PDB file of C-alpha atoms in Angstrom:
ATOM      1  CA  UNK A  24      -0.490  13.988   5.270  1.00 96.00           C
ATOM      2  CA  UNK A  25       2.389  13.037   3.208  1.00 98.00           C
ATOM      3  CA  UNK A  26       2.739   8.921   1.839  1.00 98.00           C
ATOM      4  CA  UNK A  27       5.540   6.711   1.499  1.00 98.00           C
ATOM      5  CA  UNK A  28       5.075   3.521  -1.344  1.00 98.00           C
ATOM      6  CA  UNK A  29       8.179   1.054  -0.622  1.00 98.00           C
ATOM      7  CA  UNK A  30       8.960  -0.585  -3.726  1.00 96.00           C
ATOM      8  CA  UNK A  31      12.758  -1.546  -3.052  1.00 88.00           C
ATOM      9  CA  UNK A  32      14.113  -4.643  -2.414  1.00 82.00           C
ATOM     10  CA  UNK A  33      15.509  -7.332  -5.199  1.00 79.00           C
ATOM     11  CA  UNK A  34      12.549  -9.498  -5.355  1.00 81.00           C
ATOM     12  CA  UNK A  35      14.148 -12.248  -4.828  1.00 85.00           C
ATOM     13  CA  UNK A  36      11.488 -14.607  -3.770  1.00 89.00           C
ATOM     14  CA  UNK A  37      10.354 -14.459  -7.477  1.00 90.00           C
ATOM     15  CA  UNK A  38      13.555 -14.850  -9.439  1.00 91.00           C
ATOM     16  CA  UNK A  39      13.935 -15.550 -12.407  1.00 92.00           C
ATOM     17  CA  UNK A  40      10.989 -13.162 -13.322  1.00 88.00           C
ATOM     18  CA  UNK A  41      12.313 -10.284 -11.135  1.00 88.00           C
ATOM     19  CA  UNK A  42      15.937 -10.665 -12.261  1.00 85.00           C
ATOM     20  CA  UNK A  43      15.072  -7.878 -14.954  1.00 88.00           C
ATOM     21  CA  UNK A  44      12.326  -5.863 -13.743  1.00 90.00           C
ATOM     22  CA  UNK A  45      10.891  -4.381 -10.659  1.00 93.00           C
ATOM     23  CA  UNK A  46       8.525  -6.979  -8.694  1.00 94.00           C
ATOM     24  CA  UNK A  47       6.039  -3.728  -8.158  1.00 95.00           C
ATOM     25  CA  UNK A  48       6.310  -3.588 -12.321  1.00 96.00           C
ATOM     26  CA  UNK A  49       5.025  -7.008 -12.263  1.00 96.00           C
ATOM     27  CA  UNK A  50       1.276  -7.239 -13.511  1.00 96.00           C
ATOM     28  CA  UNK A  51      -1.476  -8.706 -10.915  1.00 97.00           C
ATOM     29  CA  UNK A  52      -3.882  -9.299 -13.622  1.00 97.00           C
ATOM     30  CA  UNK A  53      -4.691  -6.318 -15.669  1.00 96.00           C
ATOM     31  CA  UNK A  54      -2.116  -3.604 -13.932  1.00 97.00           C
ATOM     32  CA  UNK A  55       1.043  -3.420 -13.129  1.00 98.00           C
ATOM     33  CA  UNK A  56       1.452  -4.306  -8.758  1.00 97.00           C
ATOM     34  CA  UNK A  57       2.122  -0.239  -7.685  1.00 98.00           C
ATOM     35  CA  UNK A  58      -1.193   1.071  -8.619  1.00 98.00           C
ATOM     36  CA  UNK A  59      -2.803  -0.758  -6.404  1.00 98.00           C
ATOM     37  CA  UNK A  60      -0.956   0.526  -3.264  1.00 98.00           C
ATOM     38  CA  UNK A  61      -0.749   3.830  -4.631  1.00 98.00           C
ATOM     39  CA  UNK A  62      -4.536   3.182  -5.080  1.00 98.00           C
ATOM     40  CA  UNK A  63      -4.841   2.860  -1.537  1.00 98.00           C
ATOM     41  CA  UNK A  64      -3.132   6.351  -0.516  1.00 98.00           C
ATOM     42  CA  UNK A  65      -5.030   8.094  -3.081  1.00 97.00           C
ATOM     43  CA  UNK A  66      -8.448   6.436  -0.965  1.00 96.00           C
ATOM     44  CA  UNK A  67      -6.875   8.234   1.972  1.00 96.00           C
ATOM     45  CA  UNK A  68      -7.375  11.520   0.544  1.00 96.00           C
ATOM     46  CA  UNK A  69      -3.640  11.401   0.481  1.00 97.00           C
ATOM     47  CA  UNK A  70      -2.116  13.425  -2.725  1.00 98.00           C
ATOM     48  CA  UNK A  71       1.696  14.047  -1.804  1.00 98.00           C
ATOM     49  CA  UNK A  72       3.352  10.504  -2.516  1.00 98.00           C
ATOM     50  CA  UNK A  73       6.761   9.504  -2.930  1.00 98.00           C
ATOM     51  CA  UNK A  74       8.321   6.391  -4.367  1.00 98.00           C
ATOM     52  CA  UNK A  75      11.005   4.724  -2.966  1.00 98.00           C
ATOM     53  CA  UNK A  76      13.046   2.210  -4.998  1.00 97.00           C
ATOM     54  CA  UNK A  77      16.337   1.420  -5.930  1.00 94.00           C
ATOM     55  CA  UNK A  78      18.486   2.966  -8.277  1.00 94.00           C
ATOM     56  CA  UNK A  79      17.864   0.258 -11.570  1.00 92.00           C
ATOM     57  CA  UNK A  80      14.105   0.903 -11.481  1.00 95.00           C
ATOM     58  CA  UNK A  81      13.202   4.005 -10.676  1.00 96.00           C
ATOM     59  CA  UNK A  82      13.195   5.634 -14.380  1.00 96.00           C
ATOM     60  CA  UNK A  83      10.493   2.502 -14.780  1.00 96.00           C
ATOM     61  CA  UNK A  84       8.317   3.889 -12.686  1.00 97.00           C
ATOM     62  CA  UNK A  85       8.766   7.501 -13.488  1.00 97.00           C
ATOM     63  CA  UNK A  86       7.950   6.240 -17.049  1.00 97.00           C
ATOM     64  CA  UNK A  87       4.829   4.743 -15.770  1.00 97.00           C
ATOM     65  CA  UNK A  88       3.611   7.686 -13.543  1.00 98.00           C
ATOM     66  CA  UNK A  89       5.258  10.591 -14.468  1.00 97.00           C
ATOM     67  CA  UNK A  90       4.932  13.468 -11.974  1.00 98.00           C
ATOM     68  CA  UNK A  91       1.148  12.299 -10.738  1.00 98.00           C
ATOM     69  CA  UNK A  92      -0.087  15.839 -12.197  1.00 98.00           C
ATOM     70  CA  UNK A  93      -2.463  13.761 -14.408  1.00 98.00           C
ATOM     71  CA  UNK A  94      -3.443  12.369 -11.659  1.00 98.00           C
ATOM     72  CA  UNK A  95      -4.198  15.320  -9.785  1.00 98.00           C
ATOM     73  CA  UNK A  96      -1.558  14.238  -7.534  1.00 98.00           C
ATOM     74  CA  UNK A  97       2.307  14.865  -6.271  1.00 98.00           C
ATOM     75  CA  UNK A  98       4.416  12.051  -7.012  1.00 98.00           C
ATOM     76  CA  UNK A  99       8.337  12.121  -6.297  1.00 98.00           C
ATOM     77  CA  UNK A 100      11.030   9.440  -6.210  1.00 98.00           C
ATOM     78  CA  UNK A 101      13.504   8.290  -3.811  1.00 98.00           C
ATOM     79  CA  UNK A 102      16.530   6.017  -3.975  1.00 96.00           C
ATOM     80  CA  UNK A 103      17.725   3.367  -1.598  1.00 95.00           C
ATOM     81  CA  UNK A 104      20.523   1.773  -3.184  1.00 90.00           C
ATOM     82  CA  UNK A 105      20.051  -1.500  -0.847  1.00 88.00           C
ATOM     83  CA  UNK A 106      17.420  -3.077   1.170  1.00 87.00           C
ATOM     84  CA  UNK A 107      18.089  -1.885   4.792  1.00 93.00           C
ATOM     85  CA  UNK A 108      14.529  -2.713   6.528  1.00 94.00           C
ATOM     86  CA  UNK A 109      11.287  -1.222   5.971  1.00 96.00           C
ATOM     87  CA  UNK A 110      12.063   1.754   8.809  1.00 97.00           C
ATOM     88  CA  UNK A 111      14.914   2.948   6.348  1.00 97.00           C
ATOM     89  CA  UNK A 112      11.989   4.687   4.579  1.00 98.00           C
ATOM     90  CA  UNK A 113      11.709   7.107   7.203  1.00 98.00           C
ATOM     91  CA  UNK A 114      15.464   7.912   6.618  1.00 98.00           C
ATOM     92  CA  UNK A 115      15.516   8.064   2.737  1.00 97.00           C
ATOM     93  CA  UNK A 116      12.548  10.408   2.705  1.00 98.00           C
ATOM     94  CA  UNK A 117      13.305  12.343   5.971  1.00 98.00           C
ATOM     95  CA  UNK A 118      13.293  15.428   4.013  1.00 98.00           C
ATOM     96  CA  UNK A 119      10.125  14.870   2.076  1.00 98.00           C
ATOM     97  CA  UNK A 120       8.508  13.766   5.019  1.00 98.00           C
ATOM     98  CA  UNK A 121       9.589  16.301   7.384  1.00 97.00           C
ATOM     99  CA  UNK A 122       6.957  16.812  10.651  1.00 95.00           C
ATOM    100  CA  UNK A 123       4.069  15.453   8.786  1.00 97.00           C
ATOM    101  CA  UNK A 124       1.739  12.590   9.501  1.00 97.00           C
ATOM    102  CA  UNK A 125       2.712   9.697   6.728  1.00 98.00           C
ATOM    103  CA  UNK A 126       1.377   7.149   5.908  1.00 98.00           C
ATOM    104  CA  UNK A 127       3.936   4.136   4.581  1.00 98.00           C
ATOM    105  CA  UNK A 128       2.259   0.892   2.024  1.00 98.00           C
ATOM    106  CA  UNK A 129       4.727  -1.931   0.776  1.00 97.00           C
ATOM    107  CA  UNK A 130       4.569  -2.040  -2.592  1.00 96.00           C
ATOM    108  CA  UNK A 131       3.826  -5.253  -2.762  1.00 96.00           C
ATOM    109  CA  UNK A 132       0.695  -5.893  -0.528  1.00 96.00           C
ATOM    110  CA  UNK A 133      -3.117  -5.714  -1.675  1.00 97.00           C
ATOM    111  CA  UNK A 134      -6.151  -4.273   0.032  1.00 97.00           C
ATOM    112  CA  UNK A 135      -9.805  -4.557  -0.770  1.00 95.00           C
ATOM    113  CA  UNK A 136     -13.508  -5.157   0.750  1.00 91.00           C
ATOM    114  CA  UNK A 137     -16.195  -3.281   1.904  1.00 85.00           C
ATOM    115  CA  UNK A 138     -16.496  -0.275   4.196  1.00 89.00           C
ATOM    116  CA  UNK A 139     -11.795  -0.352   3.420  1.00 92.00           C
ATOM    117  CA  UNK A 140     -12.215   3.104   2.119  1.00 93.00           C
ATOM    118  CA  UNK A 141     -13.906   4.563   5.447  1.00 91.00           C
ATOM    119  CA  UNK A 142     -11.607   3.009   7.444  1.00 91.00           C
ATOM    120  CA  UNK A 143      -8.432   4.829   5.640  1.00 94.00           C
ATOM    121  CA  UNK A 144     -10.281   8.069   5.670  1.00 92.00           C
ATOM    122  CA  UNK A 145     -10.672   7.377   9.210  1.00 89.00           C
ATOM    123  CA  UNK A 146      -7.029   6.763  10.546  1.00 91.00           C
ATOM    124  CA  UNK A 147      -6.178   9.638   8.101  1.00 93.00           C
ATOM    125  CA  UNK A 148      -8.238  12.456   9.684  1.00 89.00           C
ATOM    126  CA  UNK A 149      -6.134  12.556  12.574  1.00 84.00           C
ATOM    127  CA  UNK A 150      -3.478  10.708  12.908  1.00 91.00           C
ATOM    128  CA  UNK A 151      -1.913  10.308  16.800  1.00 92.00           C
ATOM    129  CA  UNK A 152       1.280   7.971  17.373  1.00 95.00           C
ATOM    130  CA  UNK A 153       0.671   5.442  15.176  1.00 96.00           C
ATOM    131  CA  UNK A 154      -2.293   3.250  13.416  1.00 96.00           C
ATOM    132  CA  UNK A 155      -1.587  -0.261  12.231  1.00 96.00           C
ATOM    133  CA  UNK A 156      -3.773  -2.340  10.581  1.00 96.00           C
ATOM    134  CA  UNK A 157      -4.199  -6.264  11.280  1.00 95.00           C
ATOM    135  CA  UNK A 158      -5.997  -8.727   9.301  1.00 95.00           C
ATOM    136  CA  UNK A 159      -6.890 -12.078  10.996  1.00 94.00           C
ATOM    137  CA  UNK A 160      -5.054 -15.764   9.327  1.00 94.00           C
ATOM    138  CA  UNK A 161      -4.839 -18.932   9.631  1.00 93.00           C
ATOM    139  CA  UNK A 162      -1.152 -19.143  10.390  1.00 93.00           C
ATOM    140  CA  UNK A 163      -0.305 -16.173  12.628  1.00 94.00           C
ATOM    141  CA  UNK A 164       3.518 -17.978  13.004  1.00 93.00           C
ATOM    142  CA  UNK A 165       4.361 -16.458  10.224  1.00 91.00           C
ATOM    143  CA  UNK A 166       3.430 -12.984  10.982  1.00 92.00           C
ATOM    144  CA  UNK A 167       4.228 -10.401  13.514  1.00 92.00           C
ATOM    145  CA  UNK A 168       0.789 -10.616  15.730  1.00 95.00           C
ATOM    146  CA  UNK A 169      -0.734  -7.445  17.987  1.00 95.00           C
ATOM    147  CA  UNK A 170      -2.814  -8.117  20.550  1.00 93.00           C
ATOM    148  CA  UNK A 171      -5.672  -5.320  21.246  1.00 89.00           C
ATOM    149  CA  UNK A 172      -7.598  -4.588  24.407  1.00 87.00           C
ATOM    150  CA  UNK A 173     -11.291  -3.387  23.980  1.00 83.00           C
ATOM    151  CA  UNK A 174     -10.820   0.061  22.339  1.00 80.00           C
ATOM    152  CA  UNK A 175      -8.476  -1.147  20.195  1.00 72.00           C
ATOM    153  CA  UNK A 176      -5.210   0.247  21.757  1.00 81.00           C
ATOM    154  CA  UNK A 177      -2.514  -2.276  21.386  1.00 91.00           C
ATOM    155  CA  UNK A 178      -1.031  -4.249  24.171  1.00 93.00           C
ATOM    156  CA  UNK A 179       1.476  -6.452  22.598  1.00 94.00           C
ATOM    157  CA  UNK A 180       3.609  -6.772  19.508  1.00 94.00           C
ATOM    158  CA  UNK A 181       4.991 -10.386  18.925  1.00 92.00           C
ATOM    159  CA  UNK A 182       7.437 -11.504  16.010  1.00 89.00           C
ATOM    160  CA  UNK A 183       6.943 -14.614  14.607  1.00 90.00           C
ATOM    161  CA  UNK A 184       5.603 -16.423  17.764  1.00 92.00           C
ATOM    162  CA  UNK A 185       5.350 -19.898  18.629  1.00 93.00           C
ATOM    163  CA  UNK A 186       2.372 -19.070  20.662  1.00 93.00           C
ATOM    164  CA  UNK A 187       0.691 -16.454  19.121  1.00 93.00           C
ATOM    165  CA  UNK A 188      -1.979 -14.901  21.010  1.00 92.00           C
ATOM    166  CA  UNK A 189      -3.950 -13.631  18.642  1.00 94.00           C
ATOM    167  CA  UNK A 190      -4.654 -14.120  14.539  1.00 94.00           C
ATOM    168  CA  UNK A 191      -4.207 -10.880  13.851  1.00 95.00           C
ATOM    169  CA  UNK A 192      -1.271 -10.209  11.378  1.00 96.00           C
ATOM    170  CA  UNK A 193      -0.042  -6.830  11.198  1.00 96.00           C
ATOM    171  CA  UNK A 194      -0.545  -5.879   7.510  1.00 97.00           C
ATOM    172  CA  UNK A 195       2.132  -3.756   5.613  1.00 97.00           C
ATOM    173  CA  UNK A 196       0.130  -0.287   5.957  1.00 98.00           C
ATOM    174  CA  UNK A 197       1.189   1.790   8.256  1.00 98.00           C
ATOM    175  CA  UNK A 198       0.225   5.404   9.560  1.00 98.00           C
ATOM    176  CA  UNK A 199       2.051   7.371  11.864  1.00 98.00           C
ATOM    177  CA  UNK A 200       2.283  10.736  13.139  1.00 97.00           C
ATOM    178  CA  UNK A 201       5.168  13.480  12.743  1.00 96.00           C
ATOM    179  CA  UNK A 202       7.586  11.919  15.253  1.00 97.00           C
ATOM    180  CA  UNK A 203       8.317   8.686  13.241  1.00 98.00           C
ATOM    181  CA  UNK A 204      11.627  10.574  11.611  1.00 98.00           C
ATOM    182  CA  UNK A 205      12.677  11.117  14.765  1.00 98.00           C
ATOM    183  CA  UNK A 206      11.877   7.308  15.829  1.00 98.00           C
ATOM    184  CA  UNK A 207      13.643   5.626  12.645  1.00 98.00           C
ATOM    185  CA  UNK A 208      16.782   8.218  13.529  1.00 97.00           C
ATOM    186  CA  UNK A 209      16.939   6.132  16.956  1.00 97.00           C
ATOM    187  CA  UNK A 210      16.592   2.618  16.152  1.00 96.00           C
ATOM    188  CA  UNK A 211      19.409   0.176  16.122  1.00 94.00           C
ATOM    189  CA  UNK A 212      20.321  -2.167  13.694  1.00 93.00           C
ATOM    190  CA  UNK A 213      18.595  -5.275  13.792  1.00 92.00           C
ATOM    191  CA  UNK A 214      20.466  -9.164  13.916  1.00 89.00           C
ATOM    192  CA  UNK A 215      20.073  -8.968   9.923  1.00 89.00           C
ATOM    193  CA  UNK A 216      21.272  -5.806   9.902  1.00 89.00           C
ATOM    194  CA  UNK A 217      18.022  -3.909   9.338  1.00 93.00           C
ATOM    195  CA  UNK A 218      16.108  -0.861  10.643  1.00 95.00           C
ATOM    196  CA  UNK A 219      13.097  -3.056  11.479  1.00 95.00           C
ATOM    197  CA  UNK A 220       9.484  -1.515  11.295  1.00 96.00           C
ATOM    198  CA  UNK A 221       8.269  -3.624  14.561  1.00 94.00           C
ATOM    199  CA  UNK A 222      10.820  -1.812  15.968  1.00 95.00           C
ATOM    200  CA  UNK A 223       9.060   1.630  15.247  1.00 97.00           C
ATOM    201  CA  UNK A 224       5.727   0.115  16.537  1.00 96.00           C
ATOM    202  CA  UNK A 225       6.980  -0.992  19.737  1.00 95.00           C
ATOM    203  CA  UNK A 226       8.454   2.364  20.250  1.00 97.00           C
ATOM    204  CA  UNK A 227       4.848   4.330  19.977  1.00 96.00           C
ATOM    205  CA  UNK A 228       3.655   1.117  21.814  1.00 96.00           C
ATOM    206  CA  UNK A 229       5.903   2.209  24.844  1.00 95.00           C
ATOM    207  CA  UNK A 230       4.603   5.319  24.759  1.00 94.00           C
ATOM    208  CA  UNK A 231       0.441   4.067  24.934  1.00 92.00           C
ATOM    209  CA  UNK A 232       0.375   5.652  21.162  1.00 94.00           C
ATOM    210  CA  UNK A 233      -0.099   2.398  18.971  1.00 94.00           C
ATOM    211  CA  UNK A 234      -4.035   1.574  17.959  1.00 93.00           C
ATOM    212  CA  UNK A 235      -4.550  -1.587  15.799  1.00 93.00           C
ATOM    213  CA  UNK A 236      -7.390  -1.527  13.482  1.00 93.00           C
ATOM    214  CA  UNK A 237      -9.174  -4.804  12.408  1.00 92.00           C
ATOM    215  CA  UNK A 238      -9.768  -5.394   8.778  1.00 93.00           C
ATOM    216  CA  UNK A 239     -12.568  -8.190   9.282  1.00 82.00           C
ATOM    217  CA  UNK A 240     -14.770 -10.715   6.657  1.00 83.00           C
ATOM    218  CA  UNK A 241     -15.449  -8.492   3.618  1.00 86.00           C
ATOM    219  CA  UNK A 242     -11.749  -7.574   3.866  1.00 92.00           C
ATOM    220  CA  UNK A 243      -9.053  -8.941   1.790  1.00 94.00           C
ATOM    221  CA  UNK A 244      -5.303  -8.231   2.359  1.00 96.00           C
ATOM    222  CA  UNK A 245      -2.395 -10.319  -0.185  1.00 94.00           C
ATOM    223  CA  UNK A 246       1.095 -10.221   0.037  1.00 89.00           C
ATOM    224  CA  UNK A 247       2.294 -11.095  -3.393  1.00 91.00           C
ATOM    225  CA  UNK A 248       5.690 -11.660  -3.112  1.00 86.00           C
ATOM    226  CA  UNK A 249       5.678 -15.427  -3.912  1.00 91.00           C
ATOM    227  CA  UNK A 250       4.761 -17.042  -7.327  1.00 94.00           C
ATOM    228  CA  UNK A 251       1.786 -18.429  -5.709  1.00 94.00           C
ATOM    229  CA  UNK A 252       0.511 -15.592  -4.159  1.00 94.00           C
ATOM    230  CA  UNK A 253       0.944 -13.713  -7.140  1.00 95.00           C
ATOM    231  CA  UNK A 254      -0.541 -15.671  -9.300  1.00 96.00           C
ATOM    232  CA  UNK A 255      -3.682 -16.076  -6.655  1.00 96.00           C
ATOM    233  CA  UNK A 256      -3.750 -12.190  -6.108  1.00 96.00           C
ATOM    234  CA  UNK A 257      -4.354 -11.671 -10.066  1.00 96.00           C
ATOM    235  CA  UNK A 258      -7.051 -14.246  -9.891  1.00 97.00           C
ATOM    236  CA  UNK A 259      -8.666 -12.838  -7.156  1.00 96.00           C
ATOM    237  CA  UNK A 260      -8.914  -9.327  -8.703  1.00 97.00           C
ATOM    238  CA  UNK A 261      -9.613 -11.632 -12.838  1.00 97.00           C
ATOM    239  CA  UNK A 262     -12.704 -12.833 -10.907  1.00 96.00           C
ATOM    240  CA  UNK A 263     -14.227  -9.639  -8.942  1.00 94.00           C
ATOM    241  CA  UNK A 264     -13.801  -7.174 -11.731  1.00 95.00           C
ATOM    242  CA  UNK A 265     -15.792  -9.871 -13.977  1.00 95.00           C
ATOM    243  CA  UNK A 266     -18.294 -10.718 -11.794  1.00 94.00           C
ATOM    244  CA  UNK A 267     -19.394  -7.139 -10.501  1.00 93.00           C
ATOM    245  CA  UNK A 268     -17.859  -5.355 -13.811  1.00 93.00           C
ATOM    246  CA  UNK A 269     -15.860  -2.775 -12.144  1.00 93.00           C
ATOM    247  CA  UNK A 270     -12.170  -2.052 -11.544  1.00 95.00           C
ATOM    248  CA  UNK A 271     -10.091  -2.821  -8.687  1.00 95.00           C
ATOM    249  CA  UNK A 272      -7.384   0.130  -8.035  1.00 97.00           C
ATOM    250  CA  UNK A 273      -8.256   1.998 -11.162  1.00 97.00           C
ATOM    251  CA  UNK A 274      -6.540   5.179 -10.716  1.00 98.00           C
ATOM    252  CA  UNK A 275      -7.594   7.212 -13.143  1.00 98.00           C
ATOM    253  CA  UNK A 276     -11.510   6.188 -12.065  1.00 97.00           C
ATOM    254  CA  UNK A 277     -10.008   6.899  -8.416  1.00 97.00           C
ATOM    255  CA  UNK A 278      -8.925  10.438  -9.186  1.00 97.00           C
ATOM    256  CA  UNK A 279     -12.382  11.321 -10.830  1.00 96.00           C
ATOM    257  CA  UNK A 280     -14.167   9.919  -8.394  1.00 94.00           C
ATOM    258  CA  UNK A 281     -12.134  11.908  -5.596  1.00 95.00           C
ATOM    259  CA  UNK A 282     -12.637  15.431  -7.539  1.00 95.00           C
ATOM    260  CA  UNK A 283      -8.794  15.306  -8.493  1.00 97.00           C
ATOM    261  CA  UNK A 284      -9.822  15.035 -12.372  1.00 97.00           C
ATOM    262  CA  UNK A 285     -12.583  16.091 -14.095  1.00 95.00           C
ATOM    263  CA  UNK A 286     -14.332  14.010 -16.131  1.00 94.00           C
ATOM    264  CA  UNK A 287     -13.323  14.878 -19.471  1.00 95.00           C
ATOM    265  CA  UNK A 288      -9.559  14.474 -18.160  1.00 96.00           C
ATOM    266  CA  UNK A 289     -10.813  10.981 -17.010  1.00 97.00           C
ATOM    267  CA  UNK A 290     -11.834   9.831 -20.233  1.00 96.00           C
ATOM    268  CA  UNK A 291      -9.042  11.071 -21.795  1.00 97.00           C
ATOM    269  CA  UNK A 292      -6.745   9.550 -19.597  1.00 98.00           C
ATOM    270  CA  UNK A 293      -9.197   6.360 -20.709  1.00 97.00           C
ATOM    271  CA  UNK A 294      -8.321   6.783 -24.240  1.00 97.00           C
ATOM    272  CA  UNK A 295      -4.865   6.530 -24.460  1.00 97.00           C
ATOM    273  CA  UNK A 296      -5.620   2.863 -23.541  1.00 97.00           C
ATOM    274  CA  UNK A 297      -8.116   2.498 -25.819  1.00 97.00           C
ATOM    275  CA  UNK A 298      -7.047  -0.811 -27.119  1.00 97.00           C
ATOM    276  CA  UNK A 299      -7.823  -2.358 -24.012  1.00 96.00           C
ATOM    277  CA  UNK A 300     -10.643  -3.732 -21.646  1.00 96.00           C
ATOM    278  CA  UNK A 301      -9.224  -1.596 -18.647  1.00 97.00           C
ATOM    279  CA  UNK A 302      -8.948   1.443 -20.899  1.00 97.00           C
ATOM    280  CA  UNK A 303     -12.726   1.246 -22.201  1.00 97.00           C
ATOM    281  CA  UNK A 304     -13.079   0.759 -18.902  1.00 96.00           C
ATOM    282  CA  UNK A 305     -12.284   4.346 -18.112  1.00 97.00           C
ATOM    283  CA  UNK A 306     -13.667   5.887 -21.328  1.00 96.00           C
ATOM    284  CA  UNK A 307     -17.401   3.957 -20.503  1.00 95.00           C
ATOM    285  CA  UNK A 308     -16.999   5.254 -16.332  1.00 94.00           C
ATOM    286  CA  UNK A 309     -16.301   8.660 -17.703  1.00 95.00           C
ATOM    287  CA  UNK A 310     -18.786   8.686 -20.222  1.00 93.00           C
ATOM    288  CA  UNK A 311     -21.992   7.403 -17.812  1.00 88.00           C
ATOM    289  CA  UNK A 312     -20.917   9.562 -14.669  1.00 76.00           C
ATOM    290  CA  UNK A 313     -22.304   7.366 -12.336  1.00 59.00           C
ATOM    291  CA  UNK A 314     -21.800   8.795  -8.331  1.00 43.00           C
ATOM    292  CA  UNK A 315     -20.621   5.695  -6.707  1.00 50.00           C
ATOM    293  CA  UNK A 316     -17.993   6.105  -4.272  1.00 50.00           C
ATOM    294  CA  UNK A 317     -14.296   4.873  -5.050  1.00 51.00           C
ATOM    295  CA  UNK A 318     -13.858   1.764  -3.655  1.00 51.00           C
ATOM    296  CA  UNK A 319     -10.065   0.718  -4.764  1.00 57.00           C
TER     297      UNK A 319
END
């Protein structure tokens, strides 16, 4: 299964700050906003991941991540020179993505909570049509909203409604099987003249191939791409990783945990940060070895 991070776009809900800098470059607390979707592929079992971002930011984030090998993962770049809808993924990494299952993360949504990590291994192990994920709020106008019947296969996908029928927001993580090239390749043009992802998940939801999976309470899901949110997301993670004392969307304890990196490779990797918390961090997981699960 190959993975798509999205990480385009001009941020321009958060100008000034983005007027210079990637928003997914922009720290939520202690690390910069991509690791923790690419933390969420890696949780997959996903190791083939490609970046997609526009032309003035890339070489940031090839700074940042390099080639994934120390990692123990494949990471590659892509350019989209404008924003043309979150389907124009599909199209700007056609060739990476070929026939393969994908799964596609915005770069600028975060996912945590108990039992998150089964549910991606889950949708992962065999992917057919196309799993969404949707996350119950308060104000589902806002939102595109599916509606479910009892085994979870969805029955409706509405935009924005007036009425919605349900709370359930559908999140920006995405997996789909090997026809979504195909899929994107069809789809027309939008009134904002986008390739519009709802569009790709009413297609498999023609078809009877669309499943919606609930993240429920223990399950957090933020959208940072307002000043507020941002500044709420890095407060959120500031008070769970001091209260329980471990690291939200630490790769480098992710890839150790997973088998990708053994553990002297971990604490080195902890080292080279040595002058921080997060980087102790590392150095202190590597050094105890304690078996607990990766949980983002």
């Amino acid at each position: 299964m190959k993975g798509l991070i999205l990480a385009g776009g001009h941020g321009t809900r958060l100008h000034p700050i983005t007027l210079g800098v990637s928003k997914q470059m922009l720290p939520v607390y202690d690390k910069p906003m991509i690791y923790y979707p690419l933390s969420v592929l890696m949780l997959a079992g996903i190791r083939e991941i490609q970046i997609i971002s526009s032309p003035d930011h890339l070489d940031s984030f090839r700074t940042l991540l390099g080639d994934g090998s120390s990692l123990g993962i494949e990471l590659s770049y892509a350019e989209q020179d404008k924003p043309r809808g979150i389907a124009d993924a599909f199209l700007v990494s056609a060739d990476f993505v070929g026939d393969d299952p994908v799964a596609l993360v915005l770069g600028d949504n975060i996912f945590h909570g108990a039992g998150f990590t089964g549910l991606l291994e889950q949708a992962a192990r065999n992917v057919e049509g196309c799993t969404l994920f949707g996350y119950p709020v308060r104000d589902p106008q806002r939102y595109g909203v599916g509606e479910t019947d009892a085994h979870g296969r969805l029955v409706s996908i509405e935009e924005k409604p007036a009425r919605p029928r349900t709370n359930l927001a559908i999140t920006g993580l995405y997996f789909y099987d090997g026809k979504v090239v195909d899929i994107a390749r069809g789809l027309h043009r939008s009134a904002r003249g986008e390739l519009e992802i709802t569009d790709v998940n009413r297609a498999y939801l023609a078809r009877g191939e669309a499943t919606l999976i609930e993240l429920g309470r223990g399950s957090v899901w933020l959208d940072t791409g307002t000043h507020d949110a941002l500044m709420e997301a890095g407060q959120y993670v500031q008070v769970l990783e001091h209260r329980q004392g471990v690291r939200i969307a630490c790769l480098e304890e992710i890839a150790w945990r997973l088998g990708y990196i053994d553990r002297d490779a971990c604490y080195r990797l902890g080292s080279r940060l040595a002058n921080t918390a997060y980087g102790r961090y590392i150095m202190e997981v590597a050094e105890s070895g304690r078996a607990l699960p990766p949980t983002g």
